[in-house]
Structure formats: C-alpha cells, structure tokens
Coordinates of C-alpha atoms and ligand atoms in Angstrom, one line a residue:
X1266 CA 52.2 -3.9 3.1
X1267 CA 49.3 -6.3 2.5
X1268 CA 50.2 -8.1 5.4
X1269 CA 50.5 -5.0 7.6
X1270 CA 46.5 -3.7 6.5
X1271 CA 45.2 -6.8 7.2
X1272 CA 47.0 -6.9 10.7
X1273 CA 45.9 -3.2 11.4
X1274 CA 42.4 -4.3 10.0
X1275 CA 42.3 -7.2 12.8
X1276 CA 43.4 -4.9 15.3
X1277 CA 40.3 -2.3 14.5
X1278 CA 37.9 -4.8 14.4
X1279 CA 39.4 -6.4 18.1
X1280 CA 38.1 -2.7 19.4
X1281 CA 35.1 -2.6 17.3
X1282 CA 36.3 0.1 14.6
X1283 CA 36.4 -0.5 11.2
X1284 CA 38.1 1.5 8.1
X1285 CA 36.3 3.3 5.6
X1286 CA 37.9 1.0 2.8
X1287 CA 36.3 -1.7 4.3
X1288 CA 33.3 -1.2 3.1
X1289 CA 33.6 1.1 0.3
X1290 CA 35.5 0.0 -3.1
X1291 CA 36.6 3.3 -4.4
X1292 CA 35.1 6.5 -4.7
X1293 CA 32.9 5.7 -7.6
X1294 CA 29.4 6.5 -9.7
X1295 CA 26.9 4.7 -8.0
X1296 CA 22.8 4.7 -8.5
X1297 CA 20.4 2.4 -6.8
X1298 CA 20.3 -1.4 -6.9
X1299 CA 17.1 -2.8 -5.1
X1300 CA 17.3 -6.0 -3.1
X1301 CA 14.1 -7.1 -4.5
X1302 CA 12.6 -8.0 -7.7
X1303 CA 9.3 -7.5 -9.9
X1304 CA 6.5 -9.9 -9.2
X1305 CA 3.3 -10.6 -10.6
X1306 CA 0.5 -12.7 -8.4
X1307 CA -2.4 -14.3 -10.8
X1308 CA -5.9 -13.1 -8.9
X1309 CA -7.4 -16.8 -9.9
X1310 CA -4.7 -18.1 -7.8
X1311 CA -4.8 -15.6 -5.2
X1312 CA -9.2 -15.6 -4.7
X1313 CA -8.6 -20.0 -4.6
X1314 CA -6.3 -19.9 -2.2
X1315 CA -8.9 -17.5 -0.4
X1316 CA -11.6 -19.8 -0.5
X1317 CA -9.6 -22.3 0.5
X1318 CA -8.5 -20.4 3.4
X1319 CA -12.3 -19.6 4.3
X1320 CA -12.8 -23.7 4.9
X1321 CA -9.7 -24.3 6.5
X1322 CA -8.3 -21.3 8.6
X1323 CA -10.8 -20.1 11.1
X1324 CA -10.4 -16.6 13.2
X1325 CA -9.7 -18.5 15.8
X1326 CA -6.1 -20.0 14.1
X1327 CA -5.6 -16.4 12.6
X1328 CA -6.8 -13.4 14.2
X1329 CA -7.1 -11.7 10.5
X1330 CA -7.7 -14.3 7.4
X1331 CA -5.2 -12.3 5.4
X1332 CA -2.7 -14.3 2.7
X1333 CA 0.0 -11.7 1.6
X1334 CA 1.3 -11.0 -1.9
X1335 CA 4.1 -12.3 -1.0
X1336 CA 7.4 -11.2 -2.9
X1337 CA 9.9 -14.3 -2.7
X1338 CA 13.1 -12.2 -3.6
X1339 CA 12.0 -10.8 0.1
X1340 CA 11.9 -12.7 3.5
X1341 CA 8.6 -10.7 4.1
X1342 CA 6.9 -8.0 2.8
X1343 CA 5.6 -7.0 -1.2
X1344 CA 8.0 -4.3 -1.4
X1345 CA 10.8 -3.2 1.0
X1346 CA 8.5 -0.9 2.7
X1347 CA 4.9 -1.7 2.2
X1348 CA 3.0 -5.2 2.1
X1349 CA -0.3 -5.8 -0.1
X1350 CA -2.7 -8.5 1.4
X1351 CA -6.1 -10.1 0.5
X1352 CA -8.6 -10.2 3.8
X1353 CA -11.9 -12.3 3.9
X1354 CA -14.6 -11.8 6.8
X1355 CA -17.2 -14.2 6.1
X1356 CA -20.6 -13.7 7.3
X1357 CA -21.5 -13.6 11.0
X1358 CA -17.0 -13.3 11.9
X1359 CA -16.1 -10.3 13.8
X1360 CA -12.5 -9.7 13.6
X1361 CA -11.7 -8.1 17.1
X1362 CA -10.2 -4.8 17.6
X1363 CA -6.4 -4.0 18.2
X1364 CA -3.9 -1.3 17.2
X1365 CA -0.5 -0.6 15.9
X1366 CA 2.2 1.2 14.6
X1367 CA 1.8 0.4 11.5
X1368 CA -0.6 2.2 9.0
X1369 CA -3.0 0.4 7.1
X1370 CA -5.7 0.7 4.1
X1371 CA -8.6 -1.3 3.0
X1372 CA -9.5 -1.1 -0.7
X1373 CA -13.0 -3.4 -0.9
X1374 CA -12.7 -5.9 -3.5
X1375 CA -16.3 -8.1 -3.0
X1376 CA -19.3 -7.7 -0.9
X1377 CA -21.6 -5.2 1.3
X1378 CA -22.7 -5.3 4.9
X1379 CA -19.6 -5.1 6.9
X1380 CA -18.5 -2.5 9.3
X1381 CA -15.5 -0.8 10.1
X1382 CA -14.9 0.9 12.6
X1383 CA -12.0 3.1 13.5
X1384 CA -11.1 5.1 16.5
X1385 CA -14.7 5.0 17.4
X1386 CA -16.4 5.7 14.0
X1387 CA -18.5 3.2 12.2
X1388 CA -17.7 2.8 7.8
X1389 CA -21.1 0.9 5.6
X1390 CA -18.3 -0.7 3.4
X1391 CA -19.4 -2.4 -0.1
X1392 CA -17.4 -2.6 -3.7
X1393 CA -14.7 -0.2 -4.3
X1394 CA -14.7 1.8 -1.2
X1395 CA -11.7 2.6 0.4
X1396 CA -11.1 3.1 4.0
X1397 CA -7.8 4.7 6.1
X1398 CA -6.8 3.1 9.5
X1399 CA -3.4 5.6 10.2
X1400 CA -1.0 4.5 12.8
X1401 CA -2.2 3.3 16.0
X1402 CA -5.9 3.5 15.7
X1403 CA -8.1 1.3 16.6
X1404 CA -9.7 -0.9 14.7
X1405 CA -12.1 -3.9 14.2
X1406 CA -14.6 -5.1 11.7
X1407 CA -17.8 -7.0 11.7
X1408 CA -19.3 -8.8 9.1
X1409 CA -23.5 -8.7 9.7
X1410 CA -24.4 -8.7 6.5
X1411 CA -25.1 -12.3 4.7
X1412 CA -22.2 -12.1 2.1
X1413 CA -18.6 -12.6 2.6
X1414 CA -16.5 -9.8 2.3
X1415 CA -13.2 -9.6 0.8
X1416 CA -10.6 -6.4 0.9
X1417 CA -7.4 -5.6 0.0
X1418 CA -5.3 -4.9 3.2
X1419 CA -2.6 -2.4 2.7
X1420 CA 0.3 -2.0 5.6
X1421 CA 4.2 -0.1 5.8
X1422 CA 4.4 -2.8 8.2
X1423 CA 8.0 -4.1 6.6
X1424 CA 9.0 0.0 7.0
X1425 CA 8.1 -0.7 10.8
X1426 CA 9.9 -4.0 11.2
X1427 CA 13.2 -2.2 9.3
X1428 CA 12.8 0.8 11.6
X1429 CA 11.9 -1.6 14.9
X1430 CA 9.2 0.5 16.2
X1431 CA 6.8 -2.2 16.2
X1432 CA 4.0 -1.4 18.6
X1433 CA 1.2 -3.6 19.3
X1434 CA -1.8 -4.0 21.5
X1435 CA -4.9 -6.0 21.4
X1436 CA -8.0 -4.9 22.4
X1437 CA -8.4 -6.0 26.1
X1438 CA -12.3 -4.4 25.5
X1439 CA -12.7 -6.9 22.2
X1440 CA -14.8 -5.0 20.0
X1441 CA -14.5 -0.7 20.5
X1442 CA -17.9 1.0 21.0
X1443 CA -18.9 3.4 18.1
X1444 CA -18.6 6.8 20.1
X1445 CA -19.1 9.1 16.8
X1446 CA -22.4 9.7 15.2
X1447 CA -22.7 8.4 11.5
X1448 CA -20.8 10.3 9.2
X1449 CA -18.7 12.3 11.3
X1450 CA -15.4 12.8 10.0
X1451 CA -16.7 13.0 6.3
X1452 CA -19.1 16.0 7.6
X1453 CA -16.6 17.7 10.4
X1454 CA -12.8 17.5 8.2
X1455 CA -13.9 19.0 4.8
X1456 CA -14.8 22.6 4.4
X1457 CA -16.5 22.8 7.1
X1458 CA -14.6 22.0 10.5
X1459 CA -15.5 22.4 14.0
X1460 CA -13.0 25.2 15.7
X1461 CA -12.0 23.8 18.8
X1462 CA -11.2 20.2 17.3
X1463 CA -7.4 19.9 17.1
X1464 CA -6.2 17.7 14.2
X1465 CA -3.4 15.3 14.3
X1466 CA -0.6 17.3 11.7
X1467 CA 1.2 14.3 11.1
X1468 CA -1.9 11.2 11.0
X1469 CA -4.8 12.1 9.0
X1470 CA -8.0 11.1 10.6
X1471 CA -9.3 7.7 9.6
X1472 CA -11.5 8.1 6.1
X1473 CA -13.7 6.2 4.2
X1474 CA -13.6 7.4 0.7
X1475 CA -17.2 6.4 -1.6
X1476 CA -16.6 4.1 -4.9
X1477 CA -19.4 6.0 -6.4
X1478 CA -17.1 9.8 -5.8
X1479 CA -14.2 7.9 -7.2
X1480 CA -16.3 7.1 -9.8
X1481 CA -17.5 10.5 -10.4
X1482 CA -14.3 12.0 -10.2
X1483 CA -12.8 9.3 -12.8
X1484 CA -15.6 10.5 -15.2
X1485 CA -15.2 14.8 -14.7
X1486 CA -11.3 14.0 -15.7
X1487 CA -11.5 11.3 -17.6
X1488 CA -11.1 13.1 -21.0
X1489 CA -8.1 15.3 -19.6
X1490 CA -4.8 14.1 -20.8
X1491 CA -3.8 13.4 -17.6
X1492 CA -0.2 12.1 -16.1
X1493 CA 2.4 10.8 -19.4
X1494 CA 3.8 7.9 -17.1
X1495 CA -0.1 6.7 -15.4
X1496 CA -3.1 7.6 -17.3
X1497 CA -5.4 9.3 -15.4
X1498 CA -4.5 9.8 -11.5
X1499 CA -6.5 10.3 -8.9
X1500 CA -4.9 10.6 -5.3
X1501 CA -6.9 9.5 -2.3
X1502 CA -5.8 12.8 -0.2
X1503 CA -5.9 13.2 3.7
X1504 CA -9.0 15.2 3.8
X1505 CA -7.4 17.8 6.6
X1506 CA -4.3 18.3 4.6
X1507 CA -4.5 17.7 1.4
X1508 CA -1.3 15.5 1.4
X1509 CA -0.8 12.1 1.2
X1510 CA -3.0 9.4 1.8
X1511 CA -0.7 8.0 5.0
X1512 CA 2.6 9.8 6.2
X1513 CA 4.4 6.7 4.8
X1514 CA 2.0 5.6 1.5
X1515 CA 0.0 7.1 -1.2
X1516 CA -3.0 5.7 -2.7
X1517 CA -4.6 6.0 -5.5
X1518 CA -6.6 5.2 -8.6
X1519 CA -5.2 5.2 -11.8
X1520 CA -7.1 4.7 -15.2
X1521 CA -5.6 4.1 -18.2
X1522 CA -8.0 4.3 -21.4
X1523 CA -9.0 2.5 -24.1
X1524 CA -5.7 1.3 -26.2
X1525 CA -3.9 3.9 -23.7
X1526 CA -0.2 3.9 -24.0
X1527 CA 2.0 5.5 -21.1
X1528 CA 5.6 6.9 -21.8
X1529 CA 8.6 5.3 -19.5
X1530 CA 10.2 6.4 -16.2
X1531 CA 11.7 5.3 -13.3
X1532 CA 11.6 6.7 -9.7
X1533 CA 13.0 6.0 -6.3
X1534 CA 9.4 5.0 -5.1
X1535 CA 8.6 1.3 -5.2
X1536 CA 4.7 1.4 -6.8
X1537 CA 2.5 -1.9 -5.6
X1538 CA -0.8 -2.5 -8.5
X1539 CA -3.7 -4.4 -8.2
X1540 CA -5.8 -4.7 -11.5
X1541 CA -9.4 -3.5 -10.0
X1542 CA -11.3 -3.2 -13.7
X1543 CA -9.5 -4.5 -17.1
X1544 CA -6.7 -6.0 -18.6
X1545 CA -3.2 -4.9 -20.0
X1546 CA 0.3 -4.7 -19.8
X1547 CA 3.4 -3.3 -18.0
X1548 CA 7.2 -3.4 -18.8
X1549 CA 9.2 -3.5 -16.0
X1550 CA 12.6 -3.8 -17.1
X1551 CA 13.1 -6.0 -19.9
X1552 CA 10.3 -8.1 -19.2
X1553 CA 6.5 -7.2 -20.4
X1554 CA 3.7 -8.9 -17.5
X1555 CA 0.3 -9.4 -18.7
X1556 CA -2.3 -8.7 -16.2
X1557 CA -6.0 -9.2 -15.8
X1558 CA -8.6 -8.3 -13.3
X1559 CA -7.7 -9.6 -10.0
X1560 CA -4.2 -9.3 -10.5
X1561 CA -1.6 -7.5 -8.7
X1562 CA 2.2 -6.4 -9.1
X1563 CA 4.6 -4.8 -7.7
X1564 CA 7.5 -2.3 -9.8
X1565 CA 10.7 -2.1 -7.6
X1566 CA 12.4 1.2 -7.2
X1567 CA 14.7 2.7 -10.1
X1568 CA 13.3 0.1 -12.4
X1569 CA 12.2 1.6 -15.8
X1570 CA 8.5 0.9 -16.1
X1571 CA 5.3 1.9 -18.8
X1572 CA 2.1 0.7 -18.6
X1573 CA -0.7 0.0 -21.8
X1574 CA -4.2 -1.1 -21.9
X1575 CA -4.6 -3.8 -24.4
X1576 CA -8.3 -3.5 -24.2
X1577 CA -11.3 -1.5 -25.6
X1578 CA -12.3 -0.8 -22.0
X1579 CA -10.9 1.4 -19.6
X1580 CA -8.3 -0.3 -16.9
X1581 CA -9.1 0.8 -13.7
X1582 CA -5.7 0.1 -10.8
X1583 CA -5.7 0.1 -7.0
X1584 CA -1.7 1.7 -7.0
X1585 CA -0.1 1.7 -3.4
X1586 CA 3.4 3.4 -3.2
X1587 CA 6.0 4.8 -0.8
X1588 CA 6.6 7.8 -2.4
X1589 CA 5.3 10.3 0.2
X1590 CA 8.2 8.5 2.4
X1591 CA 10.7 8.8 0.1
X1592 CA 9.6 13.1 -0.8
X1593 CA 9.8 13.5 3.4
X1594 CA 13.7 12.5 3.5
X1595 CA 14.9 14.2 0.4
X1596 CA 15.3 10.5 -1.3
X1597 CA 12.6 11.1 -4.1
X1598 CA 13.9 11.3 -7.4
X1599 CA 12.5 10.2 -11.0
X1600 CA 13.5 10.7 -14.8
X1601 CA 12.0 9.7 -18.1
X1602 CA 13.5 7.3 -20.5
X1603 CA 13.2 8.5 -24.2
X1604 CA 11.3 5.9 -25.7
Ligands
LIG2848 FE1 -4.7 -4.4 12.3
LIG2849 FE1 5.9 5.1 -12.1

C-alpha cells in the first residue's frame, strides 16, 4: 500500500499535480507560527554605526545612507511585511528624486533645515515631524541647512518583494521642481477642500504631520485612560479619509505614563517600536527587553506582548504596524491574555 502511494505520488508529481496529503498532516487545530523572531537593536549601536557610515559611505556608493534594523531570523526586512531604517543627510547632500511601489514614512529623529519634497510639494522638516511618501510618489530631499539630519525611514518594501510588484524609477529630471505653493495639502485636504480636486481613494496624499500638534494632542488626552494594551494612542490618519496612515501601515505615537503598566494581548499584526522619549520595558513572550531612548523593536505576530514604563517620565514610541493590511483581507484578529 505504502509502496503503491508513493508510486502514484511520483506519478503526480511527473505531471506537476500533487495530493492534498502532501502537504497537509491531518485535519487539525492550527493557529499562527511566524517565521520570524522578536529583536531588539541598541540606539548607541545603531547612531555609531551612523556616524560611521557618514565618514565612510558617500551618496555617491549609496544613493540613500540608510542602515536597516535588520531582523536576522529574516533574509531582509524588520518584520515580514515592513522594514524600519535609520537615514542620515548631512549638510550640503541632496538625495536625488525617484519613486516606487513601495510606501514609505519619515519620522525625524535629529536636526532642522532639510527639505522634502513629495509629488511636487516642499516639507520644513525638524525633530519629531513626521512625513508620508505613499506609493509611487516622487520624492527627494535636500539638506541646506548646516546640521546633519537624521530620520527614521519606514517602508512595506518586504510586502512588495513577497507580492513581486516591485516598481522602480529614478528620476531622469534629478531633483523634482516644487510645483505647489507652501502649505498646500495641509490647507486644501482638511475641512476645507477644493471641489474639483479628485482625491486618490486608495493613496492618501503625501503629509507632513507637526511635532508640536502631536505634542498638543498627546497633552489634551493625556490624562484619558486611553487604550489597556498601549497607553495613550494617537494614530497619524490620512487626512482625506480618516483611515490609515498608508493602505499597507499605520503609524502612530504611543505614550505610556509615568510607572504606566499595559495589560497583555496578542494580534495578527506584527507592531515595529522605536523608543522616541524614555525608557521601559516590553514582554514579548517569555522574554522581558529593556529599552531606552534610541532603541527600537519589533513584536512578531500572535506573540503575547505588554508594555511598562519603568520611569517617572512619560515614554513617548514611534510604533509602525501592518495592521491596516491585515483589517483589508479579513486576517486581523487579537485577544487578551488574563494576566
Ligand atoms: Fe525612496
Ligand atoms: Fe499590541
């Protein structure tokens, strides 16, 4: 009998076929395993290597200085979808203009004086802003200030490579001219909206959201109990919709207060942190990781997780996760552990 499957088995796979039992053991209870693990990057590691990088790799070698938080359990990539990298643009370096498929964010980590500009619109960036370039826009940035500027670059750029959609172009123009007035989208995509201009209704326009209204916002909700698994939340919204930051990532800020303790879930999202203000701690697992300012790490899907500010001060987190991906197929799911 053995003898016969395994012959039939050969003869399937001689026509390309193969049999359900192949590749299934059993009709059993099954939940998700990822492929890839929790990691934690140390920020003094991550900010040497990026000065090293500023002596030693000009724009010339890499058309971005960008060093990704790398996460070894994967051949590329932070998480399975999403990739979380430090970018420096030293004074004087334009980084020349391109486009493609994948989305990308900029949260500004050090500096004022550089420009971004996006699809024609010029960003003042400095300390905590935080800037959208959706899919396919163009994009450079100039640094004309006299300090160096450093940003987290987000991208679903291991989503594109997975779904091989991987569209690229550079620039053949080098830099993009700036073909909308100062201020444009911020004054023309709110409440007030111009009739005839048709919005995108799957990519939000490109967005540069202020530290200081971040800031504001934290304080007005700050004393509000807020979200039992994250603190304080604030999501940075696409300002035509009201959804998600990108199609495939949501950003956001969370705050956790003084001594703040969070209760423990898990969800089908995979949730990428960098420490922005503070210091604490977050189980993933069985395994507790200490993290300062300057740190990031990233929670894999299904794992349990809870976070808790050690500190007197509050901890202030850049969070990146695919969960706006994962809500568009049907896959989102999340429960709480009783702790
Ligand atoms: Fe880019
Ligand atoms: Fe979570």
């Amino acid at each position: 009998m053995a003898d016969a499957l395994k012959a039939f088995e050969a003869e399937l796979e001689s026509k390309n076929f193969k049999g359900y039992w192949q590749n299934v053991q059993g009709d059993v209870d099954r939940e998700p395993v990822p492929s890839f693990e929790p990691c934690h990057w140390k920020g003094k590691d991550l900010f040497a290597a990026m000065e090293k990088a500023g002596d030693v790799v000009g724009l010339d070698v890499s058309f971005r200085r960008v060093i990704q938080m790398w996460n070894p359990s994967l051949k590329n990539g932070t998480s399975r979808t999403l990739v979380l990298n430090l970018q420096l643009l030293k004074p004087g370096e334009d980084a020349l203009s391109h486009r493609h498929m994948a989305g990308a964010i900029r949260f500004i980590l050090k500096g004022h004086g550089t420009r971004l500009i996006v699809e024609g619109e010029s960003f003042e960036i400095g300390e905590g802003d935080f800037v959208t370039t959706p899919s396919w826009t163009w994009h450079d940035h100039e640094n004309h200030g006299g300090q160096a500027m450093m940003w987290l670059d987000g991208l679903d750029s291991p989503l594109v490579r997975l779904l091989e959609t991987d569209f690229h172009e550079p620039d053949p123009r080098k830099k993009q001219p700036v073909t909308k007035p100062e201020g444009y989208t911020l004054a023309t995509m709110g409440a007030l909206r111009p009739s005839w201009v048709r919005q995108n209704s799957i990519q939000p326009p490109a967005f540069c959201y202020k530290w200081e209204d971040t800031e504001k916002a934290l304080s007005k909700v700050g004393e509000q109990p807020g979200d039992p698994y994250d603190g304080i939340v604030l999501e940075y919204a696409n300002p035509v919709t009201g959804g998600p930051t990108l199609p495939t990532m949501s950003c956001q800020i969370h705050m956790l207060r003084s001594n703040e303790k969070t209760k423990t879930h898990r969800h089908t999202s995979s949730t990428i942190y960098h420490v922005w203000k503070g210091s604490g701690v977050t189980t993933i697992g069985d395994k507790r990781y200490e993290w300062e300012k300057g740190d990031s790490f990233v929670v894999p899907l299904w794992y349990h997780h809870r976070h808790e500010n050690t500190s007197k001060d509050p901890a202030v987190l850049f969070v990146m996760s695919d969960k706006p991906l994962m809500a568009a197929i049907g896959h989102y799911r999340e429960d709480a552990k009783a702790d």
